[in-house]
XYZ file of C-alpha atoms in Angstrom:
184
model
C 59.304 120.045 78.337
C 61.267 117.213 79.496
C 65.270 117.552 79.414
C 67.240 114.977 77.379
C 68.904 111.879 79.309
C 72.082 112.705 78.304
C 72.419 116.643 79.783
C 70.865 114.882 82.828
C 72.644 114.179 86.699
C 71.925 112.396 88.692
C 72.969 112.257 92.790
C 74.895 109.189 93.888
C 76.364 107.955 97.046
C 80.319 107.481 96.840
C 79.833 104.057 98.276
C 77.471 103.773 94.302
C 80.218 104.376 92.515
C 82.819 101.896 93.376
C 84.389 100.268 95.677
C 85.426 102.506 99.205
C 88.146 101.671 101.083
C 90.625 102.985 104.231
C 93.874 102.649 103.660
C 96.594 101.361 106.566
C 99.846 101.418 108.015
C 102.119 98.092 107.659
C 103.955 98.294 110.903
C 107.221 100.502 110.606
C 108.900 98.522 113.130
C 109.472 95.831 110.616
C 111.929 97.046 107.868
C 110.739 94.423 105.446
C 107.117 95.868 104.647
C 109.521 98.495 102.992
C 111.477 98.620 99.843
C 113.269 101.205 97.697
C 111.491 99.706 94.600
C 108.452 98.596 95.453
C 104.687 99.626 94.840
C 103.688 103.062 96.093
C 102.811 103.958 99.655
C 100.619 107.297 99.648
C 100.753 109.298 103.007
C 99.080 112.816 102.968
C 102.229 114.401 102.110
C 103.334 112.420 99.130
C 100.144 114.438 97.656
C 100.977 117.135 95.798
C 100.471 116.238 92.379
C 96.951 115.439 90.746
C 98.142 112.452 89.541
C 100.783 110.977 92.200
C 103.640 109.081 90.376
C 105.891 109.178 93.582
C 106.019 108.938 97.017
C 108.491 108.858 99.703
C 108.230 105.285 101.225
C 107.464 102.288 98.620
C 105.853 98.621 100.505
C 107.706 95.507 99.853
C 106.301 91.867 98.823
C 105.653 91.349 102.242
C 104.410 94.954 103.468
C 101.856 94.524 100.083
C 100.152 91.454 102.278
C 99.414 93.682 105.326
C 98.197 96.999 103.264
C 94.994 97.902 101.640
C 95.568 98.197 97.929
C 93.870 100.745 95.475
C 93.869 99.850 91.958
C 95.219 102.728 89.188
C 92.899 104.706 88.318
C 91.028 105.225 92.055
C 90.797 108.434 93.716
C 92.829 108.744 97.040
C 91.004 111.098 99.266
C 92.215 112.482 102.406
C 89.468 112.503 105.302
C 91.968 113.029 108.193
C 93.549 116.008 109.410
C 94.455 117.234 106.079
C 91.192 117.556 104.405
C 91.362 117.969 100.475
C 94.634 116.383 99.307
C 93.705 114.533 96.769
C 94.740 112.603 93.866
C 94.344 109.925 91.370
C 96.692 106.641 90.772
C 98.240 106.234 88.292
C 99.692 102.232 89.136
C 98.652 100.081 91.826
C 99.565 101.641 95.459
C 98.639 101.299 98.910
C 97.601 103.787 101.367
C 98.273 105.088 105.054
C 94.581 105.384 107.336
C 94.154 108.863 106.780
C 93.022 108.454 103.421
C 90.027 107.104 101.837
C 90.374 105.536 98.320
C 87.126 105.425 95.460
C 87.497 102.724 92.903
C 85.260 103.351 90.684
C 83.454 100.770 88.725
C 83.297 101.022 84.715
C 80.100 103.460 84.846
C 82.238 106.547 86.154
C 85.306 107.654 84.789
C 88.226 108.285 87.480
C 89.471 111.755 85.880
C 85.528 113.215 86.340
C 85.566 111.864 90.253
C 89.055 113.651 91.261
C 87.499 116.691 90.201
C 84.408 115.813 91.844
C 86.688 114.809 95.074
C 87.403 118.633 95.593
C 83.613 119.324 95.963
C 83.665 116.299 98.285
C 86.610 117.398 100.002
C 84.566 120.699 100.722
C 81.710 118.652 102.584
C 83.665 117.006 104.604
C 85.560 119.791 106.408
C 82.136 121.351 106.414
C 80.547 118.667 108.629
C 84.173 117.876 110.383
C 84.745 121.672 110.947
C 83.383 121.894 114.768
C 85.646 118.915 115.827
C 89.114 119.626 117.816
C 90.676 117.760 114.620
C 89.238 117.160 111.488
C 88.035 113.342 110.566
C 85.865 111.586 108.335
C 85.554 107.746 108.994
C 84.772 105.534 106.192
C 81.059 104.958 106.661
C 80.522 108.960 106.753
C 82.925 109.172 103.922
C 80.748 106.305 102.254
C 77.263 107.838 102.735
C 78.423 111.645 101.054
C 76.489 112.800 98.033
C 77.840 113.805 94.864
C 76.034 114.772 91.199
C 77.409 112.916 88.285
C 76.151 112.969 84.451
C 76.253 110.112 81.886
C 79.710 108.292 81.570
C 80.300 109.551 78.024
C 79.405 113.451 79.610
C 82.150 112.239 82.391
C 84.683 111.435 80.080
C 84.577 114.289 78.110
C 84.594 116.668 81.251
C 87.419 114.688 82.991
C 89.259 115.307 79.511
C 88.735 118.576 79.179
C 89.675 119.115 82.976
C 93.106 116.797 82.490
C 93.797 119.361 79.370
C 93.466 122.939 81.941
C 95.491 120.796 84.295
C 98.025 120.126 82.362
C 98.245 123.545 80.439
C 98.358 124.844 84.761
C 100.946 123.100 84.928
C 102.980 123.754 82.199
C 102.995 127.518 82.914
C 103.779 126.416 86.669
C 106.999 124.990 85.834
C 108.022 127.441 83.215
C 107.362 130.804 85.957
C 109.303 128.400 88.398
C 112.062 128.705 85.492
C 111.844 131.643 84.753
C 112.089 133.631 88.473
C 114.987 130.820 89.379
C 117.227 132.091 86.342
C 116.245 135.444 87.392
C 117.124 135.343 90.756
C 120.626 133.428 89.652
């Protein structure tokens, strides 16, 4: 008995998905790749959120020509150091080198890959665990496996993980509440 397409995955290369990129620094030296208001700048500790709407530097007109930019909706993964910090855009941003970005192209759906990037995350300090520190270039990063259904099965998972996230979070901030009026 054969199993229907549609309950079906399948095992894809990252680098099938969409489009892989590392991201870079826009020298700090020069004041003007910075701005207070422009387009985020992800470093490994601006993730702390699943969806990153913040971060503590921003990249100016000019810093956008010298950076590597991920489109909204990618998944920014980190493969140095700090293995599995990761996050989806939610605008335009660029990214320092320790993190890898997935764009995916319009077979996948972004919200299914972040929480596939945990099981990704996983491999790679797996493989990176016997080196002094921790790294995952690009082309290793590129070449990792991961098990995806159809798009319509995506999108429905993705939703129904963005829903648990969100209700997580929600009780998050209300037990942060709740012990700070406690303990004032």
């Amino acid at each position: 008995m054969s199993r229907d397409k549609a309950y079906t995955w399948e095992q894809r290369k990252l680098k099938e998905i969409g489009e892989i990129q590392t991201g870079n620094t826009p020298p700090t030296t020069d004041s003007q790749n910075y701005s207070e208001d422009g387009m985020l700048w992800v470093t490994p500790t601006d993730i702390e959120e699943l969806v990153i709407t913040k971060t503590a530097k921003r990249i100016s007109e000019i810093g956008k020509k010298k950076a590597r930019i991920a489109s909204k909706g990618s998944v920014l993964v980190t493969c140095i150091a700090s293995i599995g910090k990761n996050t989806l855009l939610s605008e335009d941003a660029a990214f320092n080198q320790q993190i890898n970005s997935i764009s995916p192209n319009g077979e996948y759906d972004s919200y299914f890959l972040l929480t596939q990037s945990f099981k990704i995350s996983e491999k790679m300090a797996n493989s990176a665990a016997t080196a002094t520190m921790q790294i995952v270039n690009k082309s290793q990063f590129s070449n990792l496996d991961t098990i995806l259904p159809i798009y319509t099965e995506q999108v429905e998972i993705g939703r129904l993980f963005l829903y648990l996230d969100n209700i997580i979070t929600l009780h998050q901030r209300r037990s942060s509440r709740i012990i700070k009026s406690s303990a004032a």
